[in-house]
mmCIF file of C-alpha atoms in Angstrom:
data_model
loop_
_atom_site.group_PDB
_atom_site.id
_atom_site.type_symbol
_atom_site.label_atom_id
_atom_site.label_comp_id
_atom_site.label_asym_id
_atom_site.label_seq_id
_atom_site.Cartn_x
_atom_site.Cartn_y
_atom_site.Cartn_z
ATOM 1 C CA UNK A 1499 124.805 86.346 98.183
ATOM 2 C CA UNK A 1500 122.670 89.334 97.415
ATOM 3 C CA UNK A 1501 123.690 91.488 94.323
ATOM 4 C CA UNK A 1502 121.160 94.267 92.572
ATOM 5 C CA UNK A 1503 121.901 96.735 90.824
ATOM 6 C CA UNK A 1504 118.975 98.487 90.399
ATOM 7 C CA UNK A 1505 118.684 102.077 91.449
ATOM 8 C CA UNK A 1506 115.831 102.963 94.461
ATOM 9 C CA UNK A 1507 115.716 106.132 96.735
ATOM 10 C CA UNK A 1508 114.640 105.390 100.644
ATOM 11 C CA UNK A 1509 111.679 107.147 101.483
ATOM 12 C CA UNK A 1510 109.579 108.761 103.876
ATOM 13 C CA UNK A 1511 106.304 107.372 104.098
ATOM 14 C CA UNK A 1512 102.514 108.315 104.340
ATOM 15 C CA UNK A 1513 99.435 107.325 103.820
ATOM 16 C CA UNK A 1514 96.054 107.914 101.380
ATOM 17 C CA UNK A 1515 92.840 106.237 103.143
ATOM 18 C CA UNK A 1516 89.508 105.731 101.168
ATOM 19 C CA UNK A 1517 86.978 107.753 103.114
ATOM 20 C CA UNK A 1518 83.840 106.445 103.825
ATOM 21 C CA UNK A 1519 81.847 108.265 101.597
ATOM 22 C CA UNK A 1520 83.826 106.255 98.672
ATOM 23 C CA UNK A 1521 82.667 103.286 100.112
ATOM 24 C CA UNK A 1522 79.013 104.549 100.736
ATOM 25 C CA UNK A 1523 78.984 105.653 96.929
ATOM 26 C CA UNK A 1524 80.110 102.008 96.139
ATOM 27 C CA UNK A 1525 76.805 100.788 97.575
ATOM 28 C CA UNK A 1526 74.621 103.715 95.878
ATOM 29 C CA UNK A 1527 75.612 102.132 92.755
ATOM 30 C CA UNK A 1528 73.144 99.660 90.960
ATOM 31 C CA UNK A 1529 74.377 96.391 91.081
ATOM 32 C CA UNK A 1530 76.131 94.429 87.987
ATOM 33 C CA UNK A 1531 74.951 90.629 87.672
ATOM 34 C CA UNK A 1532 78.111 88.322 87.174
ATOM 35 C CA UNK A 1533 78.068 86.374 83.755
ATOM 36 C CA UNK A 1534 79.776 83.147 83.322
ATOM 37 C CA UNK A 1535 82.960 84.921 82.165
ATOM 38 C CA UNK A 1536 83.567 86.596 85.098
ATOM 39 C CA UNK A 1537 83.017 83.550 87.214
ATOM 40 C CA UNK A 1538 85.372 81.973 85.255
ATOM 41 C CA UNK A 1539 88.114 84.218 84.850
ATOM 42 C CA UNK A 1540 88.119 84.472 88.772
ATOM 43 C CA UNK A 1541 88.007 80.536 89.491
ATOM 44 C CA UNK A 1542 91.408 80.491 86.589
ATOM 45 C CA UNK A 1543 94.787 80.718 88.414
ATOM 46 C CA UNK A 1544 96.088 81.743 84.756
ATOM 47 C CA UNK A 1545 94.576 83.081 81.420
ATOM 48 C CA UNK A 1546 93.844 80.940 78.419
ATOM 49 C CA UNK A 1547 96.558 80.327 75.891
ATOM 50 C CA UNK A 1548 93.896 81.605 73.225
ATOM 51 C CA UNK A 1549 93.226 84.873 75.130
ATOM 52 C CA UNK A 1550 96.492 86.653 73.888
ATOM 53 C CA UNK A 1551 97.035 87.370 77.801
ATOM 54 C CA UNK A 1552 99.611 84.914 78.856
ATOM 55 C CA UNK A 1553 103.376 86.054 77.449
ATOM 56 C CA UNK A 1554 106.041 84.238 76.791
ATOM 57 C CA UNK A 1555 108.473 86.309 79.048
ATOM 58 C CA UNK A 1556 107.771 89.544 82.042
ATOM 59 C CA UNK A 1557 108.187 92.007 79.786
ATOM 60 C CA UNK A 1558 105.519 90.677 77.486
ATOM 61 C CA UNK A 1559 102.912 90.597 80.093
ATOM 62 C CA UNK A 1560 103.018 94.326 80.223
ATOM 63 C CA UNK A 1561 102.850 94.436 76.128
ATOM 64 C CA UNK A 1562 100.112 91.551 75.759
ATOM 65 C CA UNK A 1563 97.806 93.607 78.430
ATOM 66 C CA UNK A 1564 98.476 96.752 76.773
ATOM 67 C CA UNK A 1565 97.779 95.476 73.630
ATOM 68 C CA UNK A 1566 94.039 93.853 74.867
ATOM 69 C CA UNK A 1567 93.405 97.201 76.347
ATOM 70 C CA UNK A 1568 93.972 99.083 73.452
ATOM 71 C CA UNK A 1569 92.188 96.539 70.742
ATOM 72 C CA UNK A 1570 89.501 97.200 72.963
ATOM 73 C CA UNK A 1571 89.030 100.052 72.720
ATOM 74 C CA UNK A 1572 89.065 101.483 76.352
ATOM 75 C CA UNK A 1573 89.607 104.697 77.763
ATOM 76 C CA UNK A 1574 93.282 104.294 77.967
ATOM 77 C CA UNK A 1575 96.867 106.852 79.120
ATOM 78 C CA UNK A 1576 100.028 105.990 79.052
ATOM 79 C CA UNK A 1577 100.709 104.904 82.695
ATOM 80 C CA UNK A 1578 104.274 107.710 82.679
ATOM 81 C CA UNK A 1579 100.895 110.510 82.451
ATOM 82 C CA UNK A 1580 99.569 109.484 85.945
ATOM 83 C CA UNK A 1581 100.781 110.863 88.961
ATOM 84 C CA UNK A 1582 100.218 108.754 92.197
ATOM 85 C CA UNK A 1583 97.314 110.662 93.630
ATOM 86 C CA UNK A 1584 95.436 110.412 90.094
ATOM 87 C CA UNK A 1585 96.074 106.658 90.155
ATOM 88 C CA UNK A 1586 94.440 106.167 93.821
ATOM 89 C CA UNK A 1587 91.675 108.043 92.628
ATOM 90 C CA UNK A 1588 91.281 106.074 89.715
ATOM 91 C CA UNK A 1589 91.379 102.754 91.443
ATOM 92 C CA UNK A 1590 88.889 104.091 94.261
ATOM 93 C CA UNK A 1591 86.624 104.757 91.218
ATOM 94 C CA UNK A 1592 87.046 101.228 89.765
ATOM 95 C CA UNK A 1593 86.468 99.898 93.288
ATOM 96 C CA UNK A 1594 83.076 101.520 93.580
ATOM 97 C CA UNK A 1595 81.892 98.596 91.096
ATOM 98 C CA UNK A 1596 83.715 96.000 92.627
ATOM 99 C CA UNK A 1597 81.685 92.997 93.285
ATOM 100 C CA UNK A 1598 82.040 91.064 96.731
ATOM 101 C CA UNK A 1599 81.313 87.853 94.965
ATOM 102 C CA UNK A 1600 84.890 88.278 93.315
ATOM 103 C CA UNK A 1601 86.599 88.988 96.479
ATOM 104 C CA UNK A 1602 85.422 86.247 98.146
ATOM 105 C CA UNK A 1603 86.194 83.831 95.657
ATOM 106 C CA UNK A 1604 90.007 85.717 95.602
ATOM 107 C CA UNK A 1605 89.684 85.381 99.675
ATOM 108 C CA UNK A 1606 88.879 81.713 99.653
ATOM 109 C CA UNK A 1607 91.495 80.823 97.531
ATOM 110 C CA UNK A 1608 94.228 83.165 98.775
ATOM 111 C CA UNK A 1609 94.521 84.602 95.872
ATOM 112 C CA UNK A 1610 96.801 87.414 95.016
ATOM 113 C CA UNK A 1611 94.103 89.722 93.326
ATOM 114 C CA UNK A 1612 92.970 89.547 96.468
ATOM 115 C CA UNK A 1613 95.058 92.660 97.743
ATOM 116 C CA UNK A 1614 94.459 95.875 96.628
ATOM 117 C CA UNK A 1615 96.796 98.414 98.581
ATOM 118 C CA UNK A 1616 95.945 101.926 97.895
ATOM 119 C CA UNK A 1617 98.564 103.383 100.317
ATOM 120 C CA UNK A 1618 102.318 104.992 98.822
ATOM 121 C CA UNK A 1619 105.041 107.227 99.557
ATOM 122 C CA UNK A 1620 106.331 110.601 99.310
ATOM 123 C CA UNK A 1621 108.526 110.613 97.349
ATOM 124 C CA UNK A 1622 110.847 113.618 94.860
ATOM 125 C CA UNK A 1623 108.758 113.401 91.689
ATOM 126 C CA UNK A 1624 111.107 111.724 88.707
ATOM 127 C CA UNK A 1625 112.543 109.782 90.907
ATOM 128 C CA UNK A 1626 113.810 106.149 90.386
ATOM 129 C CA UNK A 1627 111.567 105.532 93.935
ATOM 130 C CA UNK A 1628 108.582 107.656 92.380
ATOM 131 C CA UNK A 1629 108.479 105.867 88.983
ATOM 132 C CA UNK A 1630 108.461 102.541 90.563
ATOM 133 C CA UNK A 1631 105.953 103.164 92.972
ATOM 134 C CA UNK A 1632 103.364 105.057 90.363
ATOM 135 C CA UNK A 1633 104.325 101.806 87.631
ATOM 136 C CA UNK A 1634 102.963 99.183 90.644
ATOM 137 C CA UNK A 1635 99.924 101.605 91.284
ATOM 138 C CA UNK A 1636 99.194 101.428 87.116
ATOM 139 C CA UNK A 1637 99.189 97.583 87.130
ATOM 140 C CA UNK A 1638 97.196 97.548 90.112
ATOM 141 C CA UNK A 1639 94.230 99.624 88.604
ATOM 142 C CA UNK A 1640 94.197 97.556 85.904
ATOM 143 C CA UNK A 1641 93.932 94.324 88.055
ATOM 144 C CA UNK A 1642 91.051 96.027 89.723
ATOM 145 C CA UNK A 1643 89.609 96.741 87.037
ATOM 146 C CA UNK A 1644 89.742 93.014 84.955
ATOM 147 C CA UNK A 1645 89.471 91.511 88.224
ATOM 148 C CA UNK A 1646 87.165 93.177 90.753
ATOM 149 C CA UNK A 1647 83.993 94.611 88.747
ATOM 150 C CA UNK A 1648 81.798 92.290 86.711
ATOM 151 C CA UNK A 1649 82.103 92.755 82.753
ATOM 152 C CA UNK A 1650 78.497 94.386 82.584
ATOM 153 C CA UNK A 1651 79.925 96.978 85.319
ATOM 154 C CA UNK A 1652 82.700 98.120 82.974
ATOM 155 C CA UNK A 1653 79.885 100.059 80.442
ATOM 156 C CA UNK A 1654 79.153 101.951 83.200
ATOM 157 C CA UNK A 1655 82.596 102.864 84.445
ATOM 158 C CA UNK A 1656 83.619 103.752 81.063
ATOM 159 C CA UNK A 1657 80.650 106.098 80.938
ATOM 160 C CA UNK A 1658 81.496 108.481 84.187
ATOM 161 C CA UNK A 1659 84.876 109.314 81.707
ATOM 162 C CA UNK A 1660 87.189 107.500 83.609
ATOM 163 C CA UNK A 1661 90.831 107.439 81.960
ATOM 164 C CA UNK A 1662 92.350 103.913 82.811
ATOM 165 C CA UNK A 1663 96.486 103.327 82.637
ATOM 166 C CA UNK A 1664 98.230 101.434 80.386
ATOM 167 C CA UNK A 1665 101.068 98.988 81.891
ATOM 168 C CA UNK A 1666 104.561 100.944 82.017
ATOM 169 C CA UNK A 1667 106.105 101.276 78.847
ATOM 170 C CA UNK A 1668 109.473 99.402 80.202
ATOM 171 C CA UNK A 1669 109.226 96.514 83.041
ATOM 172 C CA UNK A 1670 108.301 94.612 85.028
ATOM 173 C CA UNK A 1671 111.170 95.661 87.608
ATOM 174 C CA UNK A 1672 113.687 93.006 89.321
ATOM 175 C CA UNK A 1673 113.526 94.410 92.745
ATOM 176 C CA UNK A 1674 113.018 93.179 96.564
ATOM 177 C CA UNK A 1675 110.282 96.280 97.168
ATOM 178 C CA UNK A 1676 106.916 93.939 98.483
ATOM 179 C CA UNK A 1677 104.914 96.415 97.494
ATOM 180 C CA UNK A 1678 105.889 96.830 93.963
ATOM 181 C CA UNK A 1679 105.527 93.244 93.689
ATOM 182 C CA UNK A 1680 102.664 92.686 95.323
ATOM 183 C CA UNK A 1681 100.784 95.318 92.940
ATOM 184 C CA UNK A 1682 102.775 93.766 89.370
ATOM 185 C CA UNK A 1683 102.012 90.512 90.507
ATOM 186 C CA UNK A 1684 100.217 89.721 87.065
ATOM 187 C CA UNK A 1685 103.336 88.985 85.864
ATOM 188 C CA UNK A 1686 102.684 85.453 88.303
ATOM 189 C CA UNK A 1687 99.937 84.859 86.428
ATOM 190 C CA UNK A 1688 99.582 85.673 83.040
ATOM 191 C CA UNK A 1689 103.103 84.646 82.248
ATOM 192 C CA UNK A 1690 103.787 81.073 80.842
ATOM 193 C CA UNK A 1691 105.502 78.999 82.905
ATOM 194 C CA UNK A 1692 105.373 75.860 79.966
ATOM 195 C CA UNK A 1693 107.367 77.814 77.837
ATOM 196 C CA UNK A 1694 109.897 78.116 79.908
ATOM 197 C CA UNK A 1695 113.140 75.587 79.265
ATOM 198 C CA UNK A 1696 114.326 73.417 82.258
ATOM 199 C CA UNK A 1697 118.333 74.328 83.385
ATOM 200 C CA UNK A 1698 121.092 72.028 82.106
ATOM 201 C CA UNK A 1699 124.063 72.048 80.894
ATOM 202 C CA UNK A 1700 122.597 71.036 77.639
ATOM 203 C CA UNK A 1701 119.911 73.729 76.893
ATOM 204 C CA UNK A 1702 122.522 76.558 77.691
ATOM 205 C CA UNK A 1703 122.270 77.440 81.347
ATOM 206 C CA UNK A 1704 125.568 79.471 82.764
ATOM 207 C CA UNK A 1705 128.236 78.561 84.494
ATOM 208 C CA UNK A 1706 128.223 81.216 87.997
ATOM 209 C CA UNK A 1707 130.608 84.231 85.948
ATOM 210 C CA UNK A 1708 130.596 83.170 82.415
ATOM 211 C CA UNK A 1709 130.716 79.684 80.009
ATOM 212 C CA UNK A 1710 131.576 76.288 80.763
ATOM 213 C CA UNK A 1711 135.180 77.356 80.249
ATOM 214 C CA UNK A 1712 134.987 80.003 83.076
ATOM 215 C CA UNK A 1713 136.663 79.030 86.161
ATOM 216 C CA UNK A 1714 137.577 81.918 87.414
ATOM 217 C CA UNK A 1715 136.768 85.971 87.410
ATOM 218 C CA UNK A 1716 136.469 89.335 89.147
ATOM 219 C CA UNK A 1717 133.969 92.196 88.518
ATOM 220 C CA UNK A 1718 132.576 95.369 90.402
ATOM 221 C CA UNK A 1719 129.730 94.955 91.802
ATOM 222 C CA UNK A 1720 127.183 98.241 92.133
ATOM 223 C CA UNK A 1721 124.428 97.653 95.774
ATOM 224 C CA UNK A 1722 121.814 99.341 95.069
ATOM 225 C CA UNK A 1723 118.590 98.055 96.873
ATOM 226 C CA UNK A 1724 116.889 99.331 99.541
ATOM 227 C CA UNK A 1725 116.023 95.577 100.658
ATOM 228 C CA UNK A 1726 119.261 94.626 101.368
ATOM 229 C CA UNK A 1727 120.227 97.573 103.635
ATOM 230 C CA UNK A 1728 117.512 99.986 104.124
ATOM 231 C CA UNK A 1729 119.640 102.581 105.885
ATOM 232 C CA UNK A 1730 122.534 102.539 103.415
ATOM 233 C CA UNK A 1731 121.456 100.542 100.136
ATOM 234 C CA UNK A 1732 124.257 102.120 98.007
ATOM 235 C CA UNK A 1733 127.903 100.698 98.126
ATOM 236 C CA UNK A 1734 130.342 98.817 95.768
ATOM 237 C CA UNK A 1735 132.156 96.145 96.546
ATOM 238 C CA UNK A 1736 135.056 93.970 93.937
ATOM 239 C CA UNK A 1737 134.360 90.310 94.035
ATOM 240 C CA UNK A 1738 136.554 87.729 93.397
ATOM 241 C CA UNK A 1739 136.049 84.238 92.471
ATOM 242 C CA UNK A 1740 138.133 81.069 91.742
ATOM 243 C CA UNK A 1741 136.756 77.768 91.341
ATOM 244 C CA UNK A 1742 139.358 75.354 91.286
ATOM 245 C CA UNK A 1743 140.230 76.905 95.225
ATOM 246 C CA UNK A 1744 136.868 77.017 96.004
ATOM 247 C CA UNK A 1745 137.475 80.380 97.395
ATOM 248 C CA UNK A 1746 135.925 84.368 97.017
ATOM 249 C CA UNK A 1747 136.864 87.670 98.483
ATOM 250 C CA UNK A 1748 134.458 90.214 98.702
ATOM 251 C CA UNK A 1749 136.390 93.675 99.189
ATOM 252 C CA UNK A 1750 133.019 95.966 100.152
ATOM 253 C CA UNK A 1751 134.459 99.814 99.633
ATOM 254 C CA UNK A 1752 133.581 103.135 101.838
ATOM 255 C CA UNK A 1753 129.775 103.050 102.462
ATOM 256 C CA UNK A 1754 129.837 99.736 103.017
ATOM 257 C CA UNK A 1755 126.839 98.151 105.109
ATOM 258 C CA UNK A 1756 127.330 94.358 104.545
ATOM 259 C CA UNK A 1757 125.746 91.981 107.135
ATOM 260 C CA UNK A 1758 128.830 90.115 107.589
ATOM 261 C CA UNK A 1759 131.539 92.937 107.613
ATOM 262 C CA UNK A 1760 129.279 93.846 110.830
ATOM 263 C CA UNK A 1761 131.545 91.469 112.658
ATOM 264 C CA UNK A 1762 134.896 93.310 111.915
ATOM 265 C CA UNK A 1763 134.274 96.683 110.661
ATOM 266 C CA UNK A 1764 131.955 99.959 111.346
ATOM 267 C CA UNK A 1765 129.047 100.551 109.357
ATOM 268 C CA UNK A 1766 130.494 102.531 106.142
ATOM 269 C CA UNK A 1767 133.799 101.634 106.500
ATOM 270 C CA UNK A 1768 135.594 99.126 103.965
ATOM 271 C CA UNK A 1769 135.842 95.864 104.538
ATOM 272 C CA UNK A 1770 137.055 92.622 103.120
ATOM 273 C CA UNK A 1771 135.548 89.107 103.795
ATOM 274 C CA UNK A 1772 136.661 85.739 102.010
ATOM 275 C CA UNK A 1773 134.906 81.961 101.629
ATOM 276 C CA UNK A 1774 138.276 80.484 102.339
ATOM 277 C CA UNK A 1775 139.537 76.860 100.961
ATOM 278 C CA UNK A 1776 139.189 75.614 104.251
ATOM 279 C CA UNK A 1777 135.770 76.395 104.745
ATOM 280 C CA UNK A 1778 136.440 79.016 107.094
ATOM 281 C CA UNK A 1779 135.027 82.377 107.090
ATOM 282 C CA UNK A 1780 137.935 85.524 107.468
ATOM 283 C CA UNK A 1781 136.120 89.184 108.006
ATOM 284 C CA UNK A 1782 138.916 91.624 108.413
ATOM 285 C CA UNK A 1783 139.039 95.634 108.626
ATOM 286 C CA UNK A 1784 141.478 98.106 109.169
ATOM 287 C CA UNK A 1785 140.752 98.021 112.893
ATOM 288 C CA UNK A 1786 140.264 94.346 113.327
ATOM 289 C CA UNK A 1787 142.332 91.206 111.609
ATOM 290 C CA UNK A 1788 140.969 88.555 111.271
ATOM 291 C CA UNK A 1789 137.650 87.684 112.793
ATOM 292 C CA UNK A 1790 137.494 83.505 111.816
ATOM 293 C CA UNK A 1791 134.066 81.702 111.388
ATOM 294 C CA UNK A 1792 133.469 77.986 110.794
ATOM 295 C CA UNK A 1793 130.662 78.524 108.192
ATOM 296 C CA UNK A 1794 128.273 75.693 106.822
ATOM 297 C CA UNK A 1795 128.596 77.359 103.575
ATOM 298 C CA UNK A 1796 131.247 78.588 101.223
ATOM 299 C CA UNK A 1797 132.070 80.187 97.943
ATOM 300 C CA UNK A 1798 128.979 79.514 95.483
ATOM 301 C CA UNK A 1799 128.800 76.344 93.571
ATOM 302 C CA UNK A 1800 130.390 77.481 90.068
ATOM 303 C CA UNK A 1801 127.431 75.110 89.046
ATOM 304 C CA UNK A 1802 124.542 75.511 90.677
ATOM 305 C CA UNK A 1803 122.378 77.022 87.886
ATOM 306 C CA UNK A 1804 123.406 73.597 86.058
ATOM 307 C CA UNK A 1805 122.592 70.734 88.186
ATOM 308 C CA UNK A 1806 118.872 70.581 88.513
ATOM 309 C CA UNK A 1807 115.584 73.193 89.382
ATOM 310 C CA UNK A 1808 116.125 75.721 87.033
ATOM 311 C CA UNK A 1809 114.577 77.893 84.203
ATOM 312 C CA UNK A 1810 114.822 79.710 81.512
ATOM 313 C CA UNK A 1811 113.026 83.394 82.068
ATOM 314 C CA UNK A 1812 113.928 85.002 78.522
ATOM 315 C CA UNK A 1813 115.694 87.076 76.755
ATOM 316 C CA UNK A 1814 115.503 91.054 77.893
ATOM 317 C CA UNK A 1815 118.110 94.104 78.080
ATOM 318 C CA UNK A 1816 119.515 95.230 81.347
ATOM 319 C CA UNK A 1817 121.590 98.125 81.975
ATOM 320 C CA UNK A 1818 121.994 98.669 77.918
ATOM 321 C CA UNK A 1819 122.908 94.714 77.259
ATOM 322 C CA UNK A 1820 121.090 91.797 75.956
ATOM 323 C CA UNK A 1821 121.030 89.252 78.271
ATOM 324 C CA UNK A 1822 119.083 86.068 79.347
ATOM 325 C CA UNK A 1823 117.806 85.835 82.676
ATOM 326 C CA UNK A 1824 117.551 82.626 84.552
ATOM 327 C CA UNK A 1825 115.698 81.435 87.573
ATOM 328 C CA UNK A 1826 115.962 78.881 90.401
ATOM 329 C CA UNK A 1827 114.132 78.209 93.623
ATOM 330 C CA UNK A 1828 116.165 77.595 96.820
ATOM 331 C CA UNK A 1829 116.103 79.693 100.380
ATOM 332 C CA UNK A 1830 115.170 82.840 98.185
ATOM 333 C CA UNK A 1831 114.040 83.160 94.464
ATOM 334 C CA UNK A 1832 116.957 83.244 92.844
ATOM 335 C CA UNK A 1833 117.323 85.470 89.383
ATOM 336 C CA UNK A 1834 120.631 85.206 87.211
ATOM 337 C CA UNK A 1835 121.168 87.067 83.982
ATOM 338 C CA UNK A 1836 123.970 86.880 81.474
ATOM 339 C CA UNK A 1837 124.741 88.393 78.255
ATOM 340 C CA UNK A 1838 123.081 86.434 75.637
ATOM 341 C CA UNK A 1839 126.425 85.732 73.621
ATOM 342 C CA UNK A 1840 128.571 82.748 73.844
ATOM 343 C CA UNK A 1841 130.948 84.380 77.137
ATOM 344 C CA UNK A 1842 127.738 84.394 79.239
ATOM 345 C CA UNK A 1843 128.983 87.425 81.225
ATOM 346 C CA UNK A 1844 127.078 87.785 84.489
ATOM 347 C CA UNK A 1845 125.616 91.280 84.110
ATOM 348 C CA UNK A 1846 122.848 90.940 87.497
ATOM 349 C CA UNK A 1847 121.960 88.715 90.280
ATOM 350 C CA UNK A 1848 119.139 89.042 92.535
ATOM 351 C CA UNK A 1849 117.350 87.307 95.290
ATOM 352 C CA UNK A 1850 113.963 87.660 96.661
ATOM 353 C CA UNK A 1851 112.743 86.321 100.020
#
């Protein structure tokens, strides 16, 4: 089951390639001898827990790194200032200090700050698409830059007047975009995993659609990702769920480009397909009735956030509600949040691959 409901734009791409003479300049620059604490810091898979670097929840990340960049006093913009060709240059720039030493210790280890990916999009400035792209560009100058150039190096970046970005004022985003998440992936790494609280039914984890007393519900679900259908992301579709049948019905509206409705009905047409009792499969359209499939799976498991492998994200607001989010490993990274109230009203659900 994929549901996200948060906004993207497709987009056309192309590409920005660091010239040569970037890379000569690199070498013209005099060499920065690593100190222990750059060593170390690369060899760490997380900060330490007295560094003020590793948050609680996502959205701290961004604040705790803001905060450190700030206190010391660095040449610092709010990341919304940037556009996307400033923040390529700026990373080129940091990457002219870059030490290999670093990278190869990030290579051997297959390490994340490994990848720096200076390429992105064209896309309509203001844009939902834009402002995701230039937010994963900010926190991947400032991973070059902690992560890439020795300490001694960053005196002499500071002194060629370089302006480095904050982290976005609002984030990390939930999406499926690789890119984005390949370039915010400090939120891997500086965020806490310890503090997190494992999923039972006794530390508060939801029920799927609301409380232990929730059985059954229906809601209107907004499609919205450009990872789930790439050619037509943006549909709506009612979902209905009972869990003393066992049963839900999935009526995808005009627009519709759901995998399954594929079997039964055009692209963009509606469609409705329901997880029967009987562990059959019905896809039916207004041109076909009923196409019937023997699945190995069914309606979701009203408790599968309950019974084992689960965690507790933290508390953030989504769409103009305070919810808690929820995670659990399976075929995808699965991310659940509900209002944070005693109804537990499912407000988003997301998987990543």
């Amino acid at each position: 089951l994929k549901l996200q409901f948060l906004y993207f734009i497709d987009r056309d791409f192309y590409f920005v390639t660091m010239l040569r003479g970037t890379l000569l300049l690199a070498a013209l620059h005099c060499a920065s001898s690593l100190g222990t604490s750059d060593l170390t810091r690369a060899t760490m898979s997380k900060p330490r827990a007295t560094s003020g670097l590793l948050a609680k929840t996502k959205p701290e990340v961004f604040t705790s790194i803001n905060d450190y960049m700030v206190k010391g006093g660095h040449r610092v913009a709010n990341c919304e200032q940037f556009t996307h060709e400033q923040l390529t240059d700026v990373t080129s720039k940091i990457l002219m200090y870059r030490d290999s030493s670093l990278a190869s210790i990030y290579e051997k280890k297959s390490d994340k700050r490994n990848h720096i990916d200076l390429a992105h999009v064209r896309e309509e400035k203001g844009s939902a698409a834009y402002n995701m792209t230039r937010d994963g560009l900010c926190a991947q100058a400032l991973m070059a830059w902690a992560h890439h150039i020795p300490t001694e190096a960053r005196g002499n970046l500071k002194a060629t007047g370089v302006v480095l970005p904050l982290m976005p004022a609002s984030g990390p985003i939930d999406t499926h975009d690789e890119t984005y998440n390949s370039r915010a992936s400090c939120t891997d790494c500086h965020y806490s995993l310890s503090d997190r609280v494992t999923a039972t039914n006794d530390t508060g984890a939801p029920r799927w659609g609301g409380n232990n007393q929730t059985t059954q519900f229906s809601v209107l679900v907004n499609m919205t990702d450009v990872a789930d259908s790439p050619a037509h992301p943006i549909w709506q579709f009612k979902y209905y769920y009972d869990d003393d049948l066992k049963a839900s019905r999935y009526e995808h509206m005009e627009g519709q480009n759901d995998e399954v409705c594929k079997q039964a009905a055009p692209i963009l047409k509606p469609c409705t397909v329901i997880f029967a009792t009987n562990g059959y499969v019905y896809v039916q359209s207004a041109t076909t009735c009923c196409i019937k499939n023997k699945g190995s799976y069914g309606a979701v498991k009203s408790d599968w956030l309950q019974n084992g492998g689960g965690s507790y994200v933290g508390r953030s607001t989504v769409n103009g509600y305070q919810v808690d989010e929820w995670f659990k490993k399976g075929m995808y990274d699965n991310h659940y949040y509900a209002l944070a109230n005693d109804f537990r009203t499912p407000v988003r659900f997301m998987e990543h691959i």
